[in-house]
Short mmCIF file of C-alpha atoms in Angstrom, two decimals:
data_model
loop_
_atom_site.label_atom_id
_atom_site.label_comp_id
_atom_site.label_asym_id
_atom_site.label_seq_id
_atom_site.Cartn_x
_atom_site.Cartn_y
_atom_site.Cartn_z
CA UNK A 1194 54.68 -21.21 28.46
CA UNK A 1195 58.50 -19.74 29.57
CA UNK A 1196 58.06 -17.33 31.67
CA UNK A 1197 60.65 -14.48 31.57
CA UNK A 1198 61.93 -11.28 32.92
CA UNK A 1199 64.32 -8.42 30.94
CA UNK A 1200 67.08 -6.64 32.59
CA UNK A 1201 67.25 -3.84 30.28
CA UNK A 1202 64.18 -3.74 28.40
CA UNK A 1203 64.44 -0.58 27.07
CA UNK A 1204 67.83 -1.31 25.19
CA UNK A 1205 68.08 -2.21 21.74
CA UNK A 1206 68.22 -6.19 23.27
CA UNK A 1207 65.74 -5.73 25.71
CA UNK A 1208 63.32 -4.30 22.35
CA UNK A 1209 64.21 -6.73 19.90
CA UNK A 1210 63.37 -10.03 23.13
CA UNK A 1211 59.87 -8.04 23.30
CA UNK A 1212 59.49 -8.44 19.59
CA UNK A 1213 60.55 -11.93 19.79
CA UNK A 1214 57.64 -12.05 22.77
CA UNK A 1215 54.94 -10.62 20.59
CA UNK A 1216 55.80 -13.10 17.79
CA UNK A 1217 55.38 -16.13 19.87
CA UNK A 1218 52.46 -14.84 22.12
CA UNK A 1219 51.47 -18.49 22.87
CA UNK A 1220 55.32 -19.41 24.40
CA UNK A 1221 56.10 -16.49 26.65
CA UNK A 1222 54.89 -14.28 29.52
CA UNK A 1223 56.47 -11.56 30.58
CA UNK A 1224 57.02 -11.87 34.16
CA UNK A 1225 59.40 -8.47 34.93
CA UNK A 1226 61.03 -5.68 32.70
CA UNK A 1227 63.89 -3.37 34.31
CA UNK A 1228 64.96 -0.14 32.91
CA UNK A 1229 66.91 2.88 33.86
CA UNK A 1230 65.10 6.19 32.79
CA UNK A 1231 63.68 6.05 30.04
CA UNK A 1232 60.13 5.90 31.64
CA UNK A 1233 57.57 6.33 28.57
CA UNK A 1234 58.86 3.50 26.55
CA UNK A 1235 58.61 1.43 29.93
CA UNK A 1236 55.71 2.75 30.63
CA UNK A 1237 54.08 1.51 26.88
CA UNK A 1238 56.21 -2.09 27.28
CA UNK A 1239 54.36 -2.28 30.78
CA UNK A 1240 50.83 -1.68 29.19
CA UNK A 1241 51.64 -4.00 26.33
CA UNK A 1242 52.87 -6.74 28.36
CA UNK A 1243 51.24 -6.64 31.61
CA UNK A 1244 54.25 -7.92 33.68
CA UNK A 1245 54.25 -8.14 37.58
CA UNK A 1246 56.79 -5.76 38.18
CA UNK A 1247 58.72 -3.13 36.72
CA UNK A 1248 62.01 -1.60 38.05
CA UNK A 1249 63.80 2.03 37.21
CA UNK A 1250 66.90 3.15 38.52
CA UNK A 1251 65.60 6.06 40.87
CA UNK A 1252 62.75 6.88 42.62
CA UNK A 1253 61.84 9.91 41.06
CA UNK A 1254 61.47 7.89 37.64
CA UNK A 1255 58.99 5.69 39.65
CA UNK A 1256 57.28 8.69 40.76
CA UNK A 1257 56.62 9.42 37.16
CA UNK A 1258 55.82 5.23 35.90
CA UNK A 1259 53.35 4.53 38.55
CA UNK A 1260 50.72 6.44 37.23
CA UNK A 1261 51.22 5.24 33.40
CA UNK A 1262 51.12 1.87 34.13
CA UNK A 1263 48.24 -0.46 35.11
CA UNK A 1264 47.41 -0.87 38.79
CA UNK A 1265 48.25 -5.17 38.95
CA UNK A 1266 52.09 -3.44 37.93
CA UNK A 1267 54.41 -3.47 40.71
CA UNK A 1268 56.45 -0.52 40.32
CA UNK A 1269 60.13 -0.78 41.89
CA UNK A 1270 63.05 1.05 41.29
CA UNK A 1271 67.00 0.51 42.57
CA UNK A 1272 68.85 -2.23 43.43
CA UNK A 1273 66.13 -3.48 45.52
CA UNK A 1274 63.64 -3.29 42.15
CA UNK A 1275 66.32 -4.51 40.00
CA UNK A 1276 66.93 -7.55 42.92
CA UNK A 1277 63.29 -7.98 42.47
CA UNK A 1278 63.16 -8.48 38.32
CA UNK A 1279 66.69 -10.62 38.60
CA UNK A 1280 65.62 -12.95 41.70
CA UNK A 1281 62.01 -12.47 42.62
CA UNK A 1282 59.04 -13.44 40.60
CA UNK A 1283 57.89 -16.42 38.91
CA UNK A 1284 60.35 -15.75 35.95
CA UNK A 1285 62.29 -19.09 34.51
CA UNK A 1286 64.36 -17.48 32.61
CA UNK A 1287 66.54 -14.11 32.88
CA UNK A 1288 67.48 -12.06 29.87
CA UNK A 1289 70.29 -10.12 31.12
CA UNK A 1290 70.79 -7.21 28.45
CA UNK A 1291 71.91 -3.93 30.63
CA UNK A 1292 74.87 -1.95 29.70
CA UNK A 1293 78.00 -2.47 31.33
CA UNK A 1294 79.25 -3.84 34.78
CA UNK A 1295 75.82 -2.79 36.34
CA UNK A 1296 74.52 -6.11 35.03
CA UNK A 1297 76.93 -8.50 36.91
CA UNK A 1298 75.15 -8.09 40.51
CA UNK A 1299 71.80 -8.61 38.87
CA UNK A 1300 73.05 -11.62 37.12
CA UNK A 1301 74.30 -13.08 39.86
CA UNK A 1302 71.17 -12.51 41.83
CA UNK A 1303 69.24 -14.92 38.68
CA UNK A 1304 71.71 -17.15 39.48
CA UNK A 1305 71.39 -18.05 43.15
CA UNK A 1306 67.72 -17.88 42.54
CA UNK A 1307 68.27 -20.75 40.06
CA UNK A 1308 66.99 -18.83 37.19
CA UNK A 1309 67.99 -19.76 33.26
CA UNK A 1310 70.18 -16.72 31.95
CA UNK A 1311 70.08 -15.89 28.47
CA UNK A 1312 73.07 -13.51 28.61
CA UNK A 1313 73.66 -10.27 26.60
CA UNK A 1314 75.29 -8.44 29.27
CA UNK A 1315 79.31 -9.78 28.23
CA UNK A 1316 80.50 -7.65 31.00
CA UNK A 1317 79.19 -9.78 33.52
CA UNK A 1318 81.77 -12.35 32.54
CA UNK A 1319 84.62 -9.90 31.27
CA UNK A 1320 84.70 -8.71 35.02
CA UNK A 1321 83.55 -11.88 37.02
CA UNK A 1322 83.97 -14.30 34.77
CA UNK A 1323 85.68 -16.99 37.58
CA UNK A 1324 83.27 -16.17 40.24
CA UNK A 1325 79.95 -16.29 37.56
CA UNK A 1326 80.82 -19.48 35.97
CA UNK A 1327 81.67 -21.27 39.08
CA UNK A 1328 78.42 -20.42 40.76
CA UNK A 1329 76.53 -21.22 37.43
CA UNK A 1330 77.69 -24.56 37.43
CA UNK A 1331 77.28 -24.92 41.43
CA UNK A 1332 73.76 -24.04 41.09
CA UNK A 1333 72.86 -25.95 37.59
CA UNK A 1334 71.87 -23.20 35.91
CA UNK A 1335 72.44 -23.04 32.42
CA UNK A 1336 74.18 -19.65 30.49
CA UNK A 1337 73.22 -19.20 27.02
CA UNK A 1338 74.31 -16.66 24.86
CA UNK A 1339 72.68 -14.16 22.95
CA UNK A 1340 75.49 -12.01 21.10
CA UNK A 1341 75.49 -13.30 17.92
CA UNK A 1342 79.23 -14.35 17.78
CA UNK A 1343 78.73 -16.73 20.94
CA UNK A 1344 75.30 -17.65 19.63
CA UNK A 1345 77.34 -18.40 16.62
CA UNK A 1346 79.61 -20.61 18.40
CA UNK A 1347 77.54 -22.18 20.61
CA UNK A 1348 75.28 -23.26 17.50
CA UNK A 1349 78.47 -24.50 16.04
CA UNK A 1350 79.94 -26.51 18.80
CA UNK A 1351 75.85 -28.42 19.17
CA UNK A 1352 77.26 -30.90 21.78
CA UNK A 1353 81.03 -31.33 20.54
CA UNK A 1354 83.79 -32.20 23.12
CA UNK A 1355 85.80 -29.24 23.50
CA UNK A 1356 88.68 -31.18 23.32
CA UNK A 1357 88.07 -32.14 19.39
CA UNK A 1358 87.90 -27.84 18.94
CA UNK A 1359 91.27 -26.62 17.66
CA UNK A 1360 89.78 -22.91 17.60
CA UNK A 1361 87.15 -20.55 17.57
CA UNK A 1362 86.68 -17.64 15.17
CA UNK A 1363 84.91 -14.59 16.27
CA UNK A 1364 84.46 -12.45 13.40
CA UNK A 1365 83.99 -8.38 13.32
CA UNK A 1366 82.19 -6.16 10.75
CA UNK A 1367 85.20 -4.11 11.82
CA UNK A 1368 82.51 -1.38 13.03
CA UNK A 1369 82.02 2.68 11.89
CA UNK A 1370 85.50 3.50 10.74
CA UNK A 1371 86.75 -0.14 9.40
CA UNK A 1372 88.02 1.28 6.28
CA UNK A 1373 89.63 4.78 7.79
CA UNK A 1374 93.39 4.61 8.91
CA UNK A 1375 94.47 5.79 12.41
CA UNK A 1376 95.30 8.97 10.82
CA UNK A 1377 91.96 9.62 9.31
CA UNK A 1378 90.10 8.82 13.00
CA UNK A 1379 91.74 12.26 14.54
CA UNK A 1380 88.86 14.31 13.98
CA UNK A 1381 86.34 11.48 14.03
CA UNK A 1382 82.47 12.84 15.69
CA UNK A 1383 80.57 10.94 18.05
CA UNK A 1384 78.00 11.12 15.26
CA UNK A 1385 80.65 9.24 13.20
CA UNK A 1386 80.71 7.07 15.34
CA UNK A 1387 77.17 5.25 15.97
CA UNK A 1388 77.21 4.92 12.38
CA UNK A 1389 77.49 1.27 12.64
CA UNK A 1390 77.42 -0.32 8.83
CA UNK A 1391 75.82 -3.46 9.34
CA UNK A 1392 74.07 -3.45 12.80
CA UNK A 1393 71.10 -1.26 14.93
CA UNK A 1394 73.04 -1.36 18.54
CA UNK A 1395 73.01 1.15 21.37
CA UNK A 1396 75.42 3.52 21.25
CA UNK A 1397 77.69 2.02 23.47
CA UNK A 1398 78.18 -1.27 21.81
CA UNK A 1399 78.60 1.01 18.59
CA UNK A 1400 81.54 3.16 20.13
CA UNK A 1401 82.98 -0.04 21.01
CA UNK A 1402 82.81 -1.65 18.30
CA UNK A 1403 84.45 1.23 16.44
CA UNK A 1404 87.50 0.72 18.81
CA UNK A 1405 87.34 -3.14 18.86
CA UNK A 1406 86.47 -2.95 22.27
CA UNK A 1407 83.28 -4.70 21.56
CA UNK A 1408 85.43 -7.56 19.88
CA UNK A 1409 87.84 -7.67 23.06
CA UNK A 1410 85.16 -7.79 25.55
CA UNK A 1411 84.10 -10.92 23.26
CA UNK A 1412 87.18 -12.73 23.28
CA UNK A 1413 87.06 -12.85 27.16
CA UNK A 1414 83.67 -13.52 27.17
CA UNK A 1415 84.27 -16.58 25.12
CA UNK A 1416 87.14 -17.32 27.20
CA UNK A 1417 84.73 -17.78 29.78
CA UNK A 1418 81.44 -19.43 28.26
CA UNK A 1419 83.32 -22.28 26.16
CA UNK A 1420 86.38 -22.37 28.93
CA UNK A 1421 89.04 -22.33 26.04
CA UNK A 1422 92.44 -20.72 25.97
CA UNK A 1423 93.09 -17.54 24.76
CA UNK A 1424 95.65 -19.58 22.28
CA UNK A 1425 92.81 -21.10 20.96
CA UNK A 1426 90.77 -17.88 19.96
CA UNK A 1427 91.01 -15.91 16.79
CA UNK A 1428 89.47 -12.61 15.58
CA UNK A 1429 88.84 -12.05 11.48
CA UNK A 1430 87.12 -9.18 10.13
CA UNK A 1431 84.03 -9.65 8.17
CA UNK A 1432 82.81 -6.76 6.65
CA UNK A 1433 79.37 -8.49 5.43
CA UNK A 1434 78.20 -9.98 9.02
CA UNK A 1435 77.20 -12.84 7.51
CA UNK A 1436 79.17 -15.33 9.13
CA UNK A 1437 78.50 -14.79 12.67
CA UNK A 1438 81.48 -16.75 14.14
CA UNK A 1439 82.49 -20.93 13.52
CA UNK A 1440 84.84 -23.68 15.26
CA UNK A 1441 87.69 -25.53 13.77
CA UNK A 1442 87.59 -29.11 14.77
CA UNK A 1443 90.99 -30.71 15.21
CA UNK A 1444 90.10 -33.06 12.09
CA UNK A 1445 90.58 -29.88 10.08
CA UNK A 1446 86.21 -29.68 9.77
CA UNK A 1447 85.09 -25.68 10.19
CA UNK A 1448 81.48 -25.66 10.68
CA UNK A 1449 79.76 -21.76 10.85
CA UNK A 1450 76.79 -20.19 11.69
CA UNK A 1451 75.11 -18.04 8.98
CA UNK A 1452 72.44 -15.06 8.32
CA UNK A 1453 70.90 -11.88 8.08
CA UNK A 1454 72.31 -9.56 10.62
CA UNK A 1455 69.56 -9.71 13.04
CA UNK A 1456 69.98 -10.02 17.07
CA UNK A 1457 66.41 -11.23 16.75
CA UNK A 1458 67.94 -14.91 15.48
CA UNK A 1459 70.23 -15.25 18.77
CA UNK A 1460 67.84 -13.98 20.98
CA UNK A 1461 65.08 -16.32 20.19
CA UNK A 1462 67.15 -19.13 19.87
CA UNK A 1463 68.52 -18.52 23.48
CA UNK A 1464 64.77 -18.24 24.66
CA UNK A 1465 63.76 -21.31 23.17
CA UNK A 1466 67.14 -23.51 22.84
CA UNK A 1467 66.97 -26.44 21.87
CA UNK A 1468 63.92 -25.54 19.79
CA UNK A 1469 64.03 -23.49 16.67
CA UNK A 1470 60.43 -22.12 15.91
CA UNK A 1471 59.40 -19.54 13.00
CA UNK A 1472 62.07 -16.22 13.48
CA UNK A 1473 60.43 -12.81 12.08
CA UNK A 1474 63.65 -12.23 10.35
CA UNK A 1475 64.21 -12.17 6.83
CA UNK A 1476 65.96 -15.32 5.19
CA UNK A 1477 69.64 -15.22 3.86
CA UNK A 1478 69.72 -15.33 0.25
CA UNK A 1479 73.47 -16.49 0.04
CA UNK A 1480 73.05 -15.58 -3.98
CA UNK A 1481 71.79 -12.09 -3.87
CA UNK A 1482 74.86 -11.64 -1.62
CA UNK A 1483 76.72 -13.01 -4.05
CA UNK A 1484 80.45 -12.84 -2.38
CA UNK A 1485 81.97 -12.89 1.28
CA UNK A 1486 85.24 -11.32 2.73
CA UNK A 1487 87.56 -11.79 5.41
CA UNK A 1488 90.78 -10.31 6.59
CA UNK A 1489 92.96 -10.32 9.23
CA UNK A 1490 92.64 -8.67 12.45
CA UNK A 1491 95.15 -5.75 12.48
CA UNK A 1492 96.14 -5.16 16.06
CA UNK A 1493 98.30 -2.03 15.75
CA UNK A 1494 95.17 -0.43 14.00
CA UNK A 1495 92.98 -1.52 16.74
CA UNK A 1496 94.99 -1.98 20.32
CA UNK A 1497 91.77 -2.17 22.06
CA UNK A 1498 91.72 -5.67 20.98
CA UNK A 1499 95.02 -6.23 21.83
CA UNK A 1500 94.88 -5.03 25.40
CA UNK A 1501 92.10 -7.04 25.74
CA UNK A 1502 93.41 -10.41 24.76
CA UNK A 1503 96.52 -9.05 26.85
CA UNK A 1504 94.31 -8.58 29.88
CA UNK A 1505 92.44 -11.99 29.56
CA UNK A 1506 95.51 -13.65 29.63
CA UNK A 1507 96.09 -11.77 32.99
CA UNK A 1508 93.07 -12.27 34.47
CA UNK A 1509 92.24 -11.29 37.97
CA UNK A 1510 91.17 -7.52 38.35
CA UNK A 1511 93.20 -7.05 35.02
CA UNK A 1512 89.53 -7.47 32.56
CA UNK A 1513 87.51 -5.44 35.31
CA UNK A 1514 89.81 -2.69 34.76
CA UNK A 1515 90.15 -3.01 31.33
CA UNK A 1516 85.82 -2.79 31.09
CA UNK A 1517 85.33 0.07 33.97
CA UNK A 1518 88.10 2.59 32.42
CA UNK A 1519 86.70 1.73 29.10
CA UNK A 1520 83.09 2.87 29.82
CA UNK A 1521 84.58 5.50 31.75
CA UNK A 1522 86.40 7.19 28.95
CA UNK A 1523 83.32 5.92 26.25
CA UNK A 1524 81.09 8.17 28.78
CA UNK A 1525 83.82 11.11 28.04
CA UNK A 1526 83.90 10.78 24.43
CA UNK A 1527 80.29 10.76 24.13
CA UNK A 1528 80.36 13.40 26.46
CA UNK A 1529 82.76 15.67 24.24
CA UNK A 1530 85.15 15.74 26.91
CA UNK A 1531 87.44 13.16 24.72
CA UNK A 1532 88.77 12.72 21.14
CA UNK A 1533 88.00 9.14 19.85
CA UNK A 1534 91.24 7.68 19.79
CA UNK A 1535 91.41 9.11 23.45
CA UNK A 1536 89.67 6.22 24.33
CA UNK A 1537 92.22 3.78 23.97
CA UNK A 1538 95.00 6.13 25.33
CA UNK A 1539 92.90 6.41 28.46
CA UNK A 1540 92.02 2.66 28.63
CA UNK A 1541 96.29 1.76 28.38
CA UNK A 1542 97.18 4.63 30.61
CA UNK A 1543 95.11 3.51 33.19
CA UNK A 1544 95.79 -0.56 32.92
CA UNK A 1545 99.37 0.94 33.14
CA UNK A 1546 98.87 2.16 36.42
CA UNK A 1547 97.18 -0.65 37.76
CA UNK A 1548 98.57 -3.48 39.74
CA UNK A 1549 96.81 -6.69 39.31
CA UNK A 1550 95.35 -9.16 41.62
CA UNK A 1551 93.68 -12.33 42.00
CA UNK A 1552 90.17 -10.68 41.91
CA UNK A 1553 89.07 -14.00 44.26
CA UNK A 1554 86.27 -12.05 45.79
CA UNK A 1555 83.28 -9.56 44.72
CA UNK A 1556 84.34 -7.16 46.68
CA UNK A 1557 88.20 -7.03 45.00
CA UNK A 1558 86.64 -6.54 42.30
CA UNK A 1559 84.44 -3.98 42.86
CA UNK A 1560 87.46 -2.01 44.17
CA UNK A 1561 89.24 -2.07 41.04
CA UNK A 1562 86.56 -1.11 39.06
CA UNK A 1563 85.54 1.48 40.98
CA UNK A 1564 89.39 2.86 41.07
CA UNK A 1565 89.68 2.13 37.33
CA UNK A 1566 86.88 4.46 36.69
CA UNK A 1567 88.29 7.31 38.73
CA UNK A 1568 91.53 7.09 37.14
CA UNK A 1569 89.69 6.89 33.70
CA UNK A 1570 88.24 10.14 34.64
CA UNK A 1571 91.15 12.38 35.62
CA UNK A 1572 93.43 10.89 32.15
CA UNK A 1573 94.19 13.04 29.73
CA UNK A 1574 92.13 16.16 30.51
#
């Protein structure tokens, strides 16, 4: 039986691995779930599961879980609960699904402490990606992926030499407003928005994959997790989602990775890799869909993907920044304080101002993120 723990259980990832859990009762325990606030749903995943600890962001929050959960439930909260669910139990394997840079200390954390990471979290490599990789491999521990585009991939590549791929394909539903111009996203609402056409995401990941900042955060991801070239990695729209990514072999062979848009597919598969047991998911009946289409990325209509691919190729703090001022001005948006295509403005403004280093350490890092986010804040008011 795998034992696992959830960084970010009460996310739309952290759900769906639960519903993967209660599928395959007989393969999985549930050693730790972290959340931030949301404290009921927690609280029901806790009773449900019976892990051996639970983490929230604050203490108040804990304050309120203690008493809803059973007594044999450790109840944390901070970094030091979140260390605890990475790092500290009996947990093989690490799904690491939070939101946003907050998942890259955690991650690292499951690293040193040898654990398996199935990873959701793509900002963990967008902003670390040197640093993560390095110590991945120093300490043996395997990353899998569980978006579906480098699920995709990595299904594809099963055991090729990465020196036989000419390139990877990433493809995009094109998200909310694929089919508006730029003109026609002026007045766009944030309800607009996180109306995602093919996929049931947080709202995060659905603002950003309005923008293509989803995409870009992908591409560098990738960058990272197959080390390829940015050269070597291509972006299509596919408004269908049926063709989750696929590989081009230098003898001209394409091989793909199909189905039902579903995160349940990649997350299972990166729980029980190389095994492929029963999926709850639907099958993909290729004739009732009857027709596929692609089209080329347009980068003028989405610079988000642009900056990104223009910031992977800088690397050092140049991604970090890229991700913090991005969830920075996302926060805005979604707080009304910004007009969608705001987002983007704020995200070049503030790469603009920023002077890019090697990013060698944590701690460099850190800085620019943290000074990314400030600047991100005062744009454009």
């Amino acid at each position: 039986m795998k034992k696992i723990a959830i960084l970010g259980s009460t996310g739309s990832i952290g759900t769906q691995t639960l519903d993967i859990v209660a599928h395959h009762p007989e393969r999985f325990r549930v050693e730790a779930l972290a959340a931030g606030g949301n404290v009921e749903l927690l609280a029901e995943q806790a009773r449900a599961f019976r892990p051996s600890v639970v983490s929230v962001a604050t203490k108040e929050a804990a304050e309120r879980l203690r008493p809803l959960v059973p007594e044999s439930v450790a109840v944390m909260w901070g970094d030091a609960g979140l260390h605890a669910a990475a790092a500290e139990t009996d947990a093989d394997t690490v799904v690491a699904a939070m939101v946003g840079s907050a998942g890259l200390k955690p991650a690292l954390a499951a690293i040193d402490a040898g654990k398996h990471i199935a990873l959701a979290n793509k900002e963990t490599l967008v902003t670390a990606g040197h640093i993560v990789t390095r110590r991945a491999a120093e300490r043996g521990v395997p990353l899998i992926p569980v978006d579906s585009e480098h699920s995709a991939v990595f299904q594809s590549l099963n055991g090729s030499r990465m020196e036989d791929v000419a390139a990877i394909t990433l493809t995009a539903s094109g998200g909310s407003f694929r089919d508006r111009t730029r003109n026609e996203l002026k007045d766009v609402t944030l309800e607009d928005a996180l109306k995602h056409p093919n996929w049931s995401m947080g709202a995060k990941v659905t603002i950003d994959s309005a923008t293509m900042a989803n995409k870009g955060l992908e591409v560098i991801e990738a960058h990272w997790l197959f080390n390829i070239g940015f050269d070597r990695i291509r972006v299509l729209i596919h408004p269908e989602s049926i063709v989750h990514s696929f590989v081009e072999f230098n003898d001209r062979s394409v091989i793909a990775q199909l189905g039902l848009p579903d995160m349940r597919v990649p997350i299972q598969y990166a729980l029980t890799y190389p095994e492929r047991p029963h999926s709850p998911t639907r099958s993909l009946d290729l004739a009732a869909v009857g027709k596929l289409h692609f089209r080329e990325m347009d980068f003028e209509r989405f610079p988000m993907l642009r900056l990104a691919f223009e910031c992977g190729r800088l690397g050092g703090t140049a991604p970090a920044v890229y991700n913090a001022a991005n969830e920075a001005a996302v926060g805005r948006f979604v707080q009304g304080e910004l007009p969608f295509l705001d987002i983007e403005a704020v995200v070049e403004e503030t790469l603009s101002k920023h002077e890019v280093t090697a990013g060698t350490t944590l701690d460099e890092i850190w800085a620019a993120d943290a000074w990314a986010r400030e600047q991100a804040k005062k744009l454009r008011k």
